[in-house]
Every structure is written in C-alpha cells, then in structure tokens.
Coordinates of C-alpha atoms in Angstrom, one line a residue:
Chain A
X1 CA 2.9 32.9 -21.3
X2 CA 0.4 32.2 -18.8
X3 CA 1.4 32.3 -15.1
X4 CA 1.1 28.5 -14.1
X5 CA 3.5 27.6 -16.9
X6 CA 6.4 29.6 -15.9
X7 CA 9.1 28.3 -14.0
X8 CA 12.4 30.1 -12.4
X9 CA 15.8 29.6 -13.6
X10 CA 18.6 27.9 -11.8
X11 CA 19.2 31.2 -10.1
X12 CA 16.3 33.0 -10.0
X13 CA 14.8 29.2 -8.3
X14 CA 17.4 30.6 -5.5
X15 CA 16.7 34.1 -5.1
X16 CA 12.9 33.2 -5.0
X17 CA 13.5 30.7 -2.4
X18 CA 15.5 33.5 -0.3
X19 CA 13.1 36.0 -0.8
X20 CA 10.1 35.9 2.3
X21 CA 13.7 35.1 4.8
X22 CA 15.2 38.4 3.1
X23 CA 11.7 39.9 3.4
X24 CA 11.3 39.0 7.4
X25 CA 14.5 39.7 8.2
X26 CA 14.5 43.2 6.8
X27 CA 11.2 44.3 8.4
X28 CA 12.3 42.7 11.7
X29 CA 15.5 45.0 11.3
X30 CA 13.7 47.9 10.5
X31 CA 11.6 47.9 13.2
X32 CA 13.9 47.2 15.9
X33 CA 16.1 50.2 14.3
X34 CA 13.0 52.5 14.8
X35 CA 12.1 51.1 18.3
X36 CA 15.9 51.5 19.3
X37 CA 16.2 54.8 17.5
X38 CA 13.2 56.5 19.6
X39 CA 14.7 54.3 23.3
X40 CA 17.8 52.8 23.0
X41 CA 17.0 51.3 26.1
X42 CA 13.9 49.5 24.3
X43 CA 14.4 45.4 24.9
X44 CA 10.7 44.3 22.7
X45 CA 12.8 43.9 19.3
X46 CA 16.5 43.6 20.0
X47 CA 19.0 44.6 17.2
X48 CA 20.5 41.6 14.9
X49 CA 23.3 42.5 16.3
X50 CA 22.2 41.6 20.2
X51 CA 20.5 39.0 19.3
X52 CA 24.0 37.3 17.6
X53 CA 26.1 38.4 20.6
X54 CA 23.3 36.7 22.9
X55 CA 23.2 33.8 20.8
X56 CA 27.1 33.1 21.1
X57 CA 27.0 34.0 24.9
X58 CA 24.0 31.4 25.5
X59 CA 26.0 28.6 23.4
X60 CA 29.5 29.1 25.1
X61 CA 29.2 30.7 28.8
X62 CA 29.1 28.5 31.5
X63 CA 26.3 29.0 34.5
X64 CA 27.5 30.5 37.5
X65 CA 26.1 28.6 39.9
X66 CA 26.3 24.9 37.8
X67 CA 29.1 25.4 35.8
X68 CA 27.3 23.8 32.7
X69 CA 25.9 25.7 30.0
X70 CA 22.5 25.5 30.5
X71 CA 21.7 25.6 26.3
X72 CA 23.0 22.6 25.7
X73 CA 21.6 21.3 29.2
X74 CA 18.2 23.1 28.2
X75 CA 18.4 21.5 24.6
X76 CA 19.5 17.7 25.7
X77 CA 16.8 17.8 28.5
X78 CA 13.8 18.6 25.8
X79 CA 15.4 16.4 22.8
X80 CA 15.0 13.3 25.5
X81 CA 11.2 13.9 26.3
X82 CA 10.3 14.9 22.7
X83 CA 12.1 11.7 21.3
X84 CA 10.7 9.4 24.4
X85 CA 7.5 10.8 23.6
X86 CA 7.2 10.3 20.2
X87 CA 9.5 6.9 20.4
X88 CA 6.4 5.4 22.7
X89 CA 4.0 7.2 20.1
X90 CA 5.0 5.6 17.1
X91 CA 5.3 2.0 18.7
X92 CA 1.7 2.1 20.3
X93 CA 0.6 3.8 17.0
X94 CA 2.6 1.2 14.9
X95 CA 1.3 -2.4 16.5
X96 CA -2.4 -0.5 17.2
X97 CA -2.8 1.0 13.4
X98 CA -1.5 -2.3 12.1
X99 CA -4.1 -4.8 14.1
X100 CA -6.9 -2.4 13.3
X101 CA -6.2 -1.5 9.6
X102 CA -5.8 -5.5 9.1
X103 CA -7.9 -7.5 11.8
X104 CA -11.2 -7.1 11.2
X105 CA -12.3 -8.1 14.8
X106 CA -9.5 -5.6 16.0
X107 CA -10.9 -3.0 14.2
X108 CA -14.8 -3.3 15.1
X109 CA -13.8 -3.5 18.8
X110 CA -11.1 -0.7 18.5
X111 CA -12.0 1.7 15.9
X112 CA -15.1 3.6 17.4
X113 CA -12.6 3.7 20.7
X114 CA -10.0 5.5 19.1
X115 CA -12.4 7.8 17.4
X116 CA -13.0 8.9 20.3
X117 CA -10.1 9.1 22.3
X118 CA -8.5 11.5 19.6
X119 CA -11.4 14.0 20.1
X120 CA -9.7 14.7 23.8
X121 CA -7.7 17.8 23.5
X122 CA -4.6 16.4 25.4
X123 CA -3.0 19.6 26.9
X124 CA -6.7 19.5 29.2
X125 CA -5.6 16.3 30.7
X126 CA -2.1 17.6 31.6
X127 CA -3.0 18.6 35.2
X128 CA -4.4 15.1 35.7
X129 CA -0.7 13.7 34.5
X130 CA 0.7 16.1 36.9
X131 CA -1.5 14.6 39.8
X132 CA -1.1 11.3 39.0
X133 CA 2.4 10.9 37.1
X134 CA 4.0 13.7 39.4
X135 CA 5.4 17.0 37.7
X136 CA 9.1 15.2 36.7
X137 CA 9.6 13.8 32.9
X138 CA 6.6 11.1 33.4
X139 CA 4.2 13.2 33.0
X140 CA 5.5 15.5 30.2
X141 CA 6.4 11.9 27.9
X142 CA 3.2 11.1 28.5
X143 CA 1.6 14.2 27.4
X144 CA 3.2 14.2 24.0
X145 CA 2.6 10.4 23.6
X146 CA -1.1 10.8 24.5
X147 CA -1.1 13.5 22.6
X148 CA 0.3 12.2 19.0
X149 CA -0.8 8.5 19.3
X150 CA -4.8 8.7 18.4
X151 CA -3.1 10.7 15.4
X152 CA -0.7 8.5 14.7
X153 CA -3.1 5.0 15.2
X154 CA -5.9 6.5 12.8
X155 CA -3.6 7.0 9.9
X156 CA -1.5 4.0 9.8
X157 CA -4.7 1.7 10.4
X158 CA -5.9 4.2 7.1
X159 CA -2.8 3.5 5.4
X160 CA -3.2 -0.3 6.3
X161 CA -6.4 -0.7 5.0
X162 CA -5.5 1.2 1.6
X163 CA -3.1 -2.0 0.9
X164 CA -4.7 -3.8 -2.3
X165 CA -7.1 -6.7 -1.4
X166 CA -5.0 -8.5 -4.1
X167 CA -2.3 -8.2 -2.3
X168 CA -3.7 -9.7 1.1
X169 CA -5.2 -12.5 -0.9
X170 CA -2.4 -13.3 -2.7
X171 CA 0.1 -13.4 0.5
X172 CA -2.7 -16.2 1.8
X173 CA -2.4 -18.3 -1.6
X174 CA 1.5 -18.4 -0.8
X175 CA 0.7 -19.7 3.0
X176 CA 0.8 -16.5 4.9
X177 CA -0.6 -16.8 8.5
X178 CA -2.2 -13.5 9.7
X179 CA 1.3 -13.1 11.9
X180 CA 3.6 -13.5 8.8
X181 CA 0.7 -10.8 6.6
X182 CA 1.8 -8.3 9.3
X183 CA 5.1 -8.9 9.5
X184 CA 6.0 -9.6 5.8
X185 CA 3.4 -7.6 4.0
X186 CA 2.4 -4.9 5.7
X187 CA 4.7 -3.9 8.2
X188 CA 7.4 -3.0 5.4
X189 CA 4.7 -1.5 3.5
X190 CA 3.2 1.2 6.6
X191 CA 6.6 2.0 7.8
X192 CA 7.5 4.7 5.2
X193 CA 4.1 6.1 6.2
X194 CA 4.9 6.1 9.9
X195 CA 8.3 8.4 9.2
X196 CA 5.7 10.3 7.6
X197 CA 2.9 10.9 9.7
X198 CA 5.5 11.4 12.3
X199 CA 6.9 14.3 10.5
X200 CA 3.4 15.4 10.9
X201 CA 3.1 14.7 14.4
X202 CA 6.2 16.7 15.3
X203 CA 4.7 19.9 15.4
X204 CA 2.2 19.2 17.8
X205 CA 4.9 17.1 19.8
X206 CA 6.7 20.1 20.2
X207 CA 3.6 21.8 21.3
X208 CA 3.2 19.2 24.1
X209 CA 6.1 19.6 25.1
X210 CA 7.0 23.3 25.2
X211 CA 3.6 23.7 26.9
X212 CA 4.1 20.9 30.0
X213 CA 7.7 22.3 30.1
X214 CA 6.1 26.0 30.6
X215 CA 3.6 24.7 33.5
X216 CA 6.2 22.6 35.7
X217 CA 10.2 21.8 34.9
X218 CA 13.3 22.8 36.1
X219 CA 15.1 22.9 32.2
X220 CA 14.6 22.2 28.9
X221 CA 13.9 24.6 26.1
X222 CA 10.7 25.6 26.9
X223 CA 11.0 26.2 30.4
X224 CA 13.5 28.7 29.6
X225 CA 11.5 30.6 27.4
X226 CA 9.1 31.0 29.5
X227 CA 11.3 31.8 32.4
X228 CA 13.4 34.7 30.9
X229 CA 9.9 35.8 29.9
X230 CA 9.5 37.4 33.3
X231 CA 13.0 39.8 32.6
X232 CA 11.6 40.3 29.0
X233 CA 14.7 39.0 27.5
X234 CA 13.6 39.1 24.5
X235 CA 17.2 38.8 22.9
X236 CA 17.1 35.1 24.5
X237 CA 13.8 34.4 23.7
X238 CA 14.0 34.8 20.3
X239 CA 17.8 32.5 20.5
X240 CA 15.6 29.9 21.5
X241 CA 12.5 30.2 19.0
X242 CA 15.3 30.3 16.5
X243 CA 16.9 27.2 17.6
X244 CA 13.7 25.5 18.4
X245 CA 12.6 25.5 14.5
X246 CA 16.0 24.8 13.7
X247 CA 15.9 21.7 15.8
X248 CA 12.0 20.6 14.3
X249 CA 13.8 21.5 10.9
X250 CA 16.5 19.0 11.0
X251 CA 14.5 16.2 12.7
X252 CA 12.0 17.0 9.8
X253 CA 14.6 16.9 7.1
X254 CA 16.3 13.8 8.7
X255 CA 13.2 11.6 8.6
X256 CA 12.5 12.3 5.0
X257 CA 15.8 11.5 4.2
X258 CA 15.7 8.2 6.2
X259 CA 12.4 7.3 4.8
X260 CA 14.0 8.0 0.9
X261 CA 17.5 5.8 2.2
X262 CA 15.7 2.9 3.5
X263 CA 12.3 3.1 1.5
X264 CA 13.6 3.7 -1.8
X265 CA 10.4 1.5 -3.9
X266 CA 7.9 3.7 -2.0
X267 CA 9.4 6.7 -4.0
X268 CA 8.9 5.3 -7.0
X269 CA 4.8 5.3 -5.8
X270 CA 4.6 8.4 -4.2
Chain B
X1 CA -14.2 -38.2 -9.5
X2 CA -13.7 -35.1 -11.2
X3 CA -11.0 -33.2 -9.5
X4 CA -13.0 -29.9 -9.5
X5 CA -16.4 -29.7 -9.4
X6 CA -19.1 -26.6 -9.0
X7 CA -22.5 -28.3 -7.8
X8 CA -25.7 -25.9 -7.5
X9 CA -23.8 -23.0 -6.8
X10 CA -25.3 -19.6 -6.1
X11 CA -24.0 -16.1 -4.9
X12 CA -25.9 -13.2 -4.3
X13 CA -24.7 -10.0 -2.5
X14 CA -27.6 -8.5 -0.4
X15 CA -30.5 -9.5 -2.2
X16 CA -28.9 -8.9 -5.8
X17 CA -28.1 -12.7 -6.8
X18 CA -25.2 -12.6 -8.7
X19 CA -24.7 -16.0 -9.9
X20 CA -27.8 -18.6 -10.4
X21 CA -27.4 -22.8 -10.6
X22 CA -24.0 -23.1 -11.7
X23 CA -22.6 -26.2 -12.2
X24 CA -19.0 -27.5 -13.6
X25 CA -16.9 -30.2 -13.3
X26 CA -12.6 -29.9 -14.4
X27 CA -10.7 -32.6 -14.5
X28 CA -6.7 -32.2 -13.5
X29 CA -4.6 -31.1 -16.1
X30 CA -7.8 -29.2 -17.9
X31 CA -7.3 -25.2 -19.3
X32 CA -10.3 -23.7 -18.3
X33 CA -11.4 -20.2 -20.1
X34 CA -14.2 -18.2 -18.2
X35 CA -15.5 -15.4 -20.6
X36 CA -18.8 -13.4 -20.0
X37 CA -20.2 -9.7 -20.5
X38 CA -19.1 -7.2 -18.0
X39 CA -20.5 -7.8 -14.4
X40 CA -21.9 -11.4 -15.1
X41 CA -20.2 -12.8 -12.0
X42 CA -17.1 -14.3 -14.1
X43 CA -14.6 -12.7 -11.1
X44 CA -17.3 -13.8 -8.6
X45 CA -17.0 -17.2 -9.5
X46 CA -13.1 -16.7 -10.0
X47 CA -13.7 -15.6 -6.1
X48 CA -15.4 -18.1 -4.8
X49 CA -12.9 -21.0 -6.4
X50 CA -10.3 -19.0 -4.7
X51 CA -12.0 -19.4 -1.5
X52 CA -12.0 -15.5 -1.3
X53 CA -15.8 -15.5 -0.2
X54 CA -18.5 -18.1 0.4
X55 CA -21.4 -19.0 -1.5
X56 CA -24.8 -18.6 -0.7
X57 CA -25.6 -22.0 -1.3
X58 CA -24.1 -24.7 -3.5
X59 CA -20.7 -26.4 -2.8
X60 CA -16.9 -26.1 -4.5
X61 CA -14.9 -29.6 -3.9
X62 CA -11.6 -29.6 -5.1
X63 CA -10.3 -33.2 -5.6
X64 CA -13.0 -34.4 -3.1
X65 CA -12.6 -32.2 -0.5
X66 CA -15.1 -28.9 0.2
X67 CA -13.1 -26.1 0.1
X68 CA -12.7 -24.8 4.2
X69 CA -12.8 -20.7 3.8
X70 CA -9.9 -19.2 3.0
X71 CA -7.5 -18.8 0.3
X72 CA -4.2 -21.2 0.6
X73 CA -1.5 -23.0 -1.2
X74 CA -3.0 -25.1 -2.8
X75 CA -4.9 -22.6 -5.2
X76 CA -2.6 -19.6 -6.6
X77 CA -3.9 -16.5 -8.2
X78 CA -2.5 -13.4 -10.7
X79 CA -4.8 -10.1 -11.0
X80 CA -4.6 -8.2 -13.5
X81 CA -2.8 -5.3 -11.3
X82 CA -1.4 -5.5 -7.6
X83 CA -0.4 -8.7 -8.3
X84 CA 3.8 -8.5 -7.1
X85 CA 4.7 -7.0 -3.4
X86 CA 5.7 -3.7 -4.1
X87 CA 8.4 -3.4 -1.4
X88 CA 10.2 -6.2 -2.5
X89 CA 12.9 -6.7 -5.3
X90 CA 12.0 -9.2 -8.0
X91 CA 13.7 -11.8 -6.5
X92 CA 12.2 -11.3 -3.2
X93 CA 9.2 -11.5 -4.6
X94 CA 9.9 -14.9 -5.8
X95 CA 11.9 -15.8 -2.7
X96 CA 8.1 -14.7 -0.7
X97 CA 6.2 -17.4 -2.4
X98 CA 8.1 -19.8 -0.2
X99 CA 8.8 -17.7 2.9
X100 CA 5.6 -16.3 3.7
X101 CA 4.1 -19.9 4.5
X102 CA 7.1 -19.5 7.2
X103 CA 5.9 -18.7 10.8
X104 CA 7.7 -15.2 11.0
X105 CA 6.7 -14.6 7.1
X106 CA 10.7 -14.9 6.1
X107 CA 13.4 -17.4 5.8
X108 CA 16.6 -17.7 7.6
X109 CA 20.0 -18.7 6.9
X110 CA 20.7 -21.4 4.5
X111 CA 17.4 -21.9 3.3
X112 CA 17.2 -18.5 2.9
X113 CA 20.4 -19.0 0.8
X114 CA 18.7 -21.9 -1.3
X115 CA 15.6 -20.3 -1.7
X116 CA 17.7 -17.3 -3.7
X117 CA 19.3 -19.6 -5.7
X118 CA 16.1 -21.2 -6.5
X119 CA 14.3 -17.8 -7.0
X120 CA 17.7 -17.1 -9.6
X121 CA 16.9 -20.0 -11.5
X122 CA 13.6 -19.1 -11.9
X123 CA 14.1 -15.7 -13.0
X124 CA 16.9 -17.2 -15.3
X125 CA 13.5 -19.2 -17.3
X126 CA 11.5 -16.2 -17.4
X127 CA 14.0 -13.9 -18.7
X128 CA 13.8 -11.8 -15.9
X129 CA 17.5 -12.8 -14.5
X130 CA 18.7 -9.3 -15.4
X131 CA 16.6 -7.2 -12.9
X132 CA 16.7 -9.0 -9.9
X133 CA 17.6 -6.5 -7.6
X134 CA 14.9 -3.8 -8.8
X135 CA 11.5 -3.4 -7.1
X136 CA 8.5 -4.0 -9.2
X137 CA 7.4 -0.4 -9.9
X138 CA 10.8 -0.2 -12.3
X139 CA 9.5 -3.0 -14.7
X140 CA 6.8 -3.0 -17.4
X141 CA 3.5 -4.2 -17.2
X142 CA 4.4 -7.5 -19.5
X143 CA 7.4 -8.3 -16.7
X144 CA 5.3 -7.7 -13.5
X145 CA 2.8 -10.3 -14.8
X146 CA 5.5 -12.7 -15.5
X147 CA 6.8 -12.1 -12.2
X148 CA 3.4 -12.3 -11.0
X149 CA 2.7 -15.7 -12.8
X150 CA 6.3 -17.3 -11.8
X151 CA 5.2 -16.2 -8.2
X152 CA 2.5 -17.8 -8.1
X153 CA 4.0 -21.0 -9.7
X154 CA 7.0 -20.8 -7.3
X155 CA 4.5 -21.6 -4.2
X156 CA 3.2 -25.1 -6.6
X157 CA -0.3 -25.0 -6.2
X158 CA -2.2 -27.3 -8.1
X159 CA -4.7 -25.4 -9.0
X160 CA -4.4 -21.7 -11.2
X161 CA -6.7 -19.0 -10.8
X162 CA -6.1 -16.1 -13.4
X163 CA -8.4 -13.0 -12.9
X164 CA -8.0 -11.0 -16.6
X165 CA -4.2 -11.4 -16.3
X166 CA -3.2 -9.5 -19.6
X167 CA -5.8 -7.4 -19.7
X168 CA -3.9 -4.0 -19.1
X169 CA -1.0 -5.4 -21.8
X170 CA -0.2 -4.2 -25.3
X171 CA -1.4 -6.8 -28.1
X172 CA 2.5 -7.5 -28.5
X173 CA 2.9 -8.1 -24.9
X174 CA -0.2 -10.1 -24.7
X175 CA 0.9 -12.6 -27.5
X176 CA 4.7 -12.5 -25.6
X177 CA 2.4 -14.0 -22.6
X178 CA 0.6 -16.4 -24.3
X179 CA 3.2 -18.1 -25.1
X180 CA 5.0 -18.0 -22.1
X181 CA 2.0 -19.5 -19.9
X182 CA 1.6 -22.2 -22.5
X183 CA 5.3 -23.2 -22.1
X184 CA 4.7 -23.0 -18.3
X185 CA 1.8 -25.3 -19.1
X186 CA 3.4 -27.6 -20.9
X187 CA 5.7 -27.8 -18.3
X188 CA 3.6 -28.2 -15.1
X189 CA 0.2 -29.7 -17.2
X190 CA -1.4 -27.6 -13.9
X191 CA -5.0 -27.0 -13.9
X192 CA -6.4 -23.0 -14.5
X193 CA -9.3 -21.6 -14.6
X194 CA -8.5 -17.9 -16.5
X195 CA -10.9 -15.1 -16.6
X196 CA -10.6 -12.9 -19.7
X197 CA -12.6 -10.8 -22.2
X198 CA -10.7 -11.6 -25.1
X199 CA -12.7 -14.1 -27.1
X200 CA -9.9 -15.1 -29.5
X201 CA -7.3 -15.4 -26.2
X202 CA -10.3 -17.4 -24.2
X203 CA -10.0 -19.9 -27.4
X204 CA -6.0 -20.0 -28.0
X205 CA -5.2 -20.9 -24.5
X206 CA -8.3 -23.1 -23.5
X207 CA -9.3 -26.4 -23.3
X208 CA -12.5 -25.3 -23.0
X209 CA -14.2 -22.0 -23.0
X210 CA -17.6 -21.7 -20.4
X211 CA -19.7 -18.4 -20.6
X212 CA -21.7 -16.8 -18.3
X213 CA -24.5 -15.2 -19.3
X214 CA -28.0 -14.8 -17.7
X215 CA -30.7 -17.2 -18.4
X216 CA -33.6 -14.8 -17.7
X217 CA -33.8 -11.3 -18.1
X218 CA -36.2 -8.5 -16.6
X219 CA -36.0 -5.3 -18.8
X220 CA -37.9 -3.0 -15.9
X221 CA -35.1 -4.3 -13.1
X222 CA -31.7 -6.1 -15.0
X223 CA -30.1 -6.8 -12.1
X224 CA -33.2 -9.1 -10.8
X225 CA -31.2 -12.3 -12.1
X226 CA -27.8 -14.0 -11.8
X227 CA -25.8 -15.3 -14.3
X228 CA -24.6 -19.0 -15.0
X229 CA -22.8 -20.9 -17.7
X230 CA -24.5 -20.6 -20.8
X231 CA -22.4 -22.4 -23.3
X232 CA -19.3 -24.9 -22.4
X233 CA -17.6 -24.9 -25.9
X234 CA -14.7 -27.5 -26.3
X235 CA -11.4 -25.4 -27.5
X236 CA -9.2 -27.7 -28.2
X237 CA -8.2 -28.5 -31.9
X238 CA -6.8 -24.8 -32.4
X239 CA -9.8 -23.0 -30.6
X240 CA -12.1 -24.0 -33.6
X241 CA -15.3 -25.1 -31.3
X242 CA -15.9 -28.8 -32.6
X243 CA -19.7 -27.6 -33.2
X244 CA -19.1 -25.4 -35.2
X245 CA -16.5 -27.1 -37.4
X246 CA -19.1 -27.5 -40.3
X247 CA -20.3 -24.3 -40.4
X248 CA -16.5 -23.3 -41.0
X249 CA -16.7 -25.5 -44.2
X250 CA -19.9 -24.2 -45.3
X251 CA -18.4 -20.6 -44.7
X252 CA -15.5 -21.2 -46.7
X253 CA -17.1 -22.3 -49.3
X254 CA -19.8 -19.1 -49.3
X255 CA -16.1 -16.7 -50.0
X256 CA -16.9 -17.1 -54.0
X257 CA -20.1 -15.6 -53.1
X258 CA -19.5 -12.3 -51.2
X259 CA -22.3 -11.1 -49.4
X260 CA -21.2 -7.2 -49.1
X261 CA -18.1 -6.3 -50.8
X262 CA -16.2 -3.2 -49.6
X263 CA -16.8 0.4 -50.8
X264 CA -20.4 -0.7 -50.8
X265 CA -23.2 0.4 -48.1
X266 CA -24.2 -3.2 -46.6
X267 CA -27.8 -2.4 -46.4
X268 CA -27.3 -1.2 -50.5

C-alpha cells in the first residue's frame, strides 16, 4: 500500500501523536544524566526530577521579601500586557481591515500606507517607546500592538475583499447603506478570520512581549527569565519556557474553540 | 411610456466595446428572457439594468426615471452562486431582505418579532419551513436558489433581475424551479429580465426571448465588436415563436417523409 494512503489506528493515532514528546523528553534526560553523571554539581540541564521539585516550589512558595508568589504575580503581570496588546490590535486591525477591504476610497488612501508601515521591524522602535511612552506597561502594550496590527489590518482587509461581489450587490438591492454592509454583512463574516489571524499573531505577541519585558520591567514572565539568567537557573528557566507555551497553547486552543462555538456556518466553508 | 426602456446603449471595457446600439423597451408585468453565446455581454447588460456599472453612453429609464448609480430596492437580483448570506440561518436570510434597508443593518424588538413571523410564512410557501434554523451551506443547490429568489422577493422590488439562476441545478431541480418562479409570477405579475443559456428554459418562462449576438464580425481581431439584440422573438403561446408557427405545420407534415432515418449515415 503506498505510504500516503495509510492511516493509524485508534491507538496507534495516539502513540504516534506521543512519539517526538517521548522522543525530546528522553534525549533531554539522557543528557542531563551524562552531564550530572560526569559533575553533579552541573546546573546547564537539570534532572526531571529538579526541574519538578523547582516547578512546585515556584508555584507554591511565597517571596520573602513580598509575601506573594511571584509566578503567579510574574504570570498575571504578562497575561495583562499580552491581552491589552493584542485587545487594541485586533480593534484597530478590525475597523482599519474592514474600511479598507470594503471602501474603495479607504483603501487607495490607506493601503500603500500600511504596506509600509508593516515593513518596520517593531522591536527597532522599542527604545523610541521607551523614551517617549516611559519604560512602565505603556510602552510594552504598545509594542505588541504596533507590532501585530499592520499584520492583523492587511489580512482582514484581504479577507474583506475575498467576500463575493454578489453578495455586496445583493445587500444594496435589499437597501443596505455602506454602514449597515459593514455591520450586517461583513463584520459577521471577518470575525471568525480575526480569531484566526490572531491565533497567528500570538506568537509574535509573545515575542514583543518577552523581549520589552527583557529590556525594562520589574515582573512578568519574561523579566524573570531573563533575570535568573544571570544565577544560570536553568531549573527555573526552563519552569517558565514550559509554562510560557503552555500558556500560548491554551490561548491558542481557546480561540479555535470560540471561533467553532460562535462561528459554527464558517466551518461548514472552511 | 414603456416602464423599461434601453435607448442607444453601449458598454465597452477599455477599448473592447462590449455591447453596441442596444435598444429595448419592457412594459410592467412583461417576462423578459436574455439568451446569447458565451461572453456576448448578456450579464453586462444584466449589470448595467442592475445599476451595478454605468454605460459608456446610452441611457436605462425605469418607469421614466434614469436610473442614479447604484443598485437599490427597487431592482432585486439572484446569481447563480453567492446569492444567500452565508452567516445567516435561512430565516435570517429572509428576515435581511427587510433589515438591511435599516440604519444599523438589523431590526429590533417587535418588528424584529414581525419580521420573523413574516419570514416564517414565507418559508412556509416555499417549502422551506423545515430548515429554518440551518445556515445556507447545509441546503442543496435547488433550496439556496429558492431561498435566494424568496429573498429577493421579500425586499418587493418591482423589477427582477435573474443572472443564470438555475444554471448549476440538476434537470430535475431545474424543472422543480420553473415552476416555482412561475407560481411566484403569477402571484406578484412582477417584471424580470432572466439571463440563461437554456434555449428551451429562455422559451417556457418568457414573454419574450431577446438575443445578443454581434452584428459585425472581424475574423483577424473577434473581440473588435460588441454585441446587441439580434432577434426579439415573442414566447408567449407555449414558447412556440409566432414566426415560426407555419414552419411548425410545414414540419409536421414533412414526418411521413423522413429525411435521415436512424442506423443510417446522414451524408449516405
């Protein structure tokens, strides 16, 4: 039988699934046996075993000085910029990529702009956001929206203008104003492709983020990372990584199950 | 008056005319087939009754009044595809045809409420009662254009435009829609203009059948011309063109006579 018409079996689906983590996870264990084995003193690849005990410490021991637990402080403090961030992202990209994908005057005067504007590689602006916005949570929101939105207004004014003609013409024989088009037509119609093109988006959001939190901040996920860098705690590093793609997992996995609950006809498309 | 009439119309797109002196006049009430070869300007002419562009020159009036530039109510339109809002349910989709014309492009409250039970009757006549609450995409091709067509109608405009409406249908689902529009006809005695390329369709639903065809015709550069009516046959009296109703006789009367039987080589 030739190779692109075989399929696993209900359990073999599974075991093929959990094969590259199995496969990762061994090497990584391997290796930090053999490091360990030659210095037991070694802190580069901690053992699984560290790296759970660190974990648990990290998520239940209170800081000394503050009493709070800074992982949960660290993790609340980046959730709020990323969301922020990407909250102002999607609006801007939502109302800009809707009047350019469906006003044609909106889209000679804006389009060219925007072209532009996403050719800026955002993290070289960040020290100007730092001088002018300060180095608080300003200037990091900022970052991430500056740096998703030209992203995020090209493909929903891409996705707008993909909307049949017929469509567009037949809204106006029923009376549509251009205001009513939008709302009515294709509002309902892009926002399944925001949630997507944000899924997109959150990769480099995180990016942003981790990177402004590693110049200037006082917590947040990144900021830690790159602090215990300097005592090469690796065993915390790695807690954070870990909970870091965890985190852009769920968000990931949340937003494709919103866009299937409250979307359900663009499934049917797709 | 006629209530719609074509004078000295002409399109071109760049400097490829399209469509060359055409002239027509409807009166209300009148079933209007348009057929034509492929890319003889038939949907350009659909277009520009629509209001969907503007002529180069030449002038559409519509009971009197020139037509001001962009589609509205008063004209309704079914494509063959893309026809139905695919992120609404079927009612919805009925329930649009009179709450897009609203400022906000939805209704509110009680006429909301009315609208929906209007939109139920609707759906009740055109047997589509039982999948209200499905979205387009789960319904045949035969029910999306009769959710299409009762759209359309839902918004009364007085005038019909339908571009090749059954042309993606099975032959059983075609014959299921010709005799729903006619009913609907009947009903409303609207006027429509339909596009087609089904000859023996153009003749069963029209009052009159117009083709487009060009007048002249370059060999070294085809496209150097645009099209315009060629024939305006009258359909009425079970599509049999009047003109031709001798010629039927004669025909008939040649069947004692074959010309070619089967089994035989015609040129034999």
């Amino acid at each position: 039988m030739r190779l692109i018409n075989r399929r696993a079996g209900p359990v073999s689906r599974v075991a093929l699934a959990a094969l590259p983590f199995v496969l990762v996870g061994l090497a990584y264990a391997s290796a930090s046996a053999a490091r360990l084995a030659e210095n037991p003193q070694d802190r580069v690849l901690p053992s699984p075993a560290t790296l759970l005990d660190t974990a648990v410490r990290l998520m239940t021991d209170e800081d000394r000085r503050s009493g709070e637990i800074l992982f949960w402080g660290d993790t609340l403090s980046s959730l709020t910029l990323l969301f922020s961030g990407v909250g102002i992202a999607a609006v801007i990209g939502l109302c800009v990529g809707l009047a350019i994908g469906l006003v044609p005057l909106v889209r000679t005067s804006l389009q060219g702009f925007v072209a532009v504007l996403s050719m800026i590689p955002p993290l070289a602006l960040l020290p100007i956001l730092f001088i002018s916005l300060g180095v608080g949570d300003a200037a990091k929101v900022a970052l991430i929206a500056i740096g998703i939105t030209p992203f995020l207004i090209r493909d929903l004014a891409a996705r707008t203008m993909e909307l049949p003609q017929e469509q567009l013409v037949k809204a106006q024989t029923l009376g549509a104003s251009t205001l009513s088009i939008a709302l009515s037509v294709a509002l309902p119609q892009i926002m399944p492709r925001l949630l997507s093109a944000l899924r997109l988006s959150l990769g480099p959001a995180w990016l942003f983020l981790i990177a402004a939190e590693a110049v200037a901040s006082d917590s947040g996920l990144g900021y830690r990372i790159f602090l215990v860098r300097r005592f090469l705690a690796m065993d915390v590093i790695l807690t954070y990584v870990a909970w870091i793609t965890f985190l852009a997992f769920a968000i990931d996995w949340l937003l494709a199950q919103a866009s299937r609950r409250l979307y359900p006809w663009a499934e049917v498309r797709a | 008056m006629s209530f719609v009439t074509v004078e000295n119309l002409f399109q071109s797109y760049g400097r490829r005319p399209i469509l060359e002196r055409v002239n027509l006049t409807a009166e209300e009430g009148e079933f209007v087939s348009i057929v034509g070869a492929s890319g003889c300007g038939k949907s350009t002419f659909l277009r520009l009754l629509l209001d969907q562009e503007r002529p180069t020159r030449g002038e559409i009036t519509v009971d009197g009044q020139p037509l001001r530039g962009e589609p509205d109510r008063s004209r309704g339109i079914v494509f063959q595809r893309y026809s139905v809002f695919p992120h609404l349910t079927v009612r919805d989709n009925i329930v649009a045809a009179e709450g897009l014309s609203r400022p906000l492009g939805r209704l509110f409250g009680t006429v909301k409420r009315a609208a929906r039970a209007r939109a139920e009757a609707a759906l009740e006549r055109i047997g589509l009662a039982h999948v209200a609450d499905q979205y387009p995409a789960a319904l045949s091709g035969g029910m999306q254009q009769r959710l299409a067509i009762a759209q359309a109608l839902a918004a009364k405009p007085r005038i019909l435009l339908l571009d090749e409406p059954f042309g993606a249908l099975d032959p059983g689902t075609r014959e299921q829609m010709h005799a729903f529009l006619q009913d609907l006809r009947a009903e409303t005695r609207m006027t429509v203009f339909m596009v087609t390329h089904d000859l023996p369709e153009a003749f069963k639903l029209g009052d009159r059948v117009i083709v487009f065809d060009k007048t002249r015709w370059d060999p070294h550069d085809p496209a150097a011309y645009g099209a315009t009516i060629t024939y305006d046959f009258d359909a009425r009296n079970g599509g049999f063109p009047y003109q031709l109703q001798e010629d039927q006789d004669d025909l008939e009367r040649d069947e004692d006579h074959p010309v070619a039987s089967p089994g035989r080589p015609a040129d034999a």
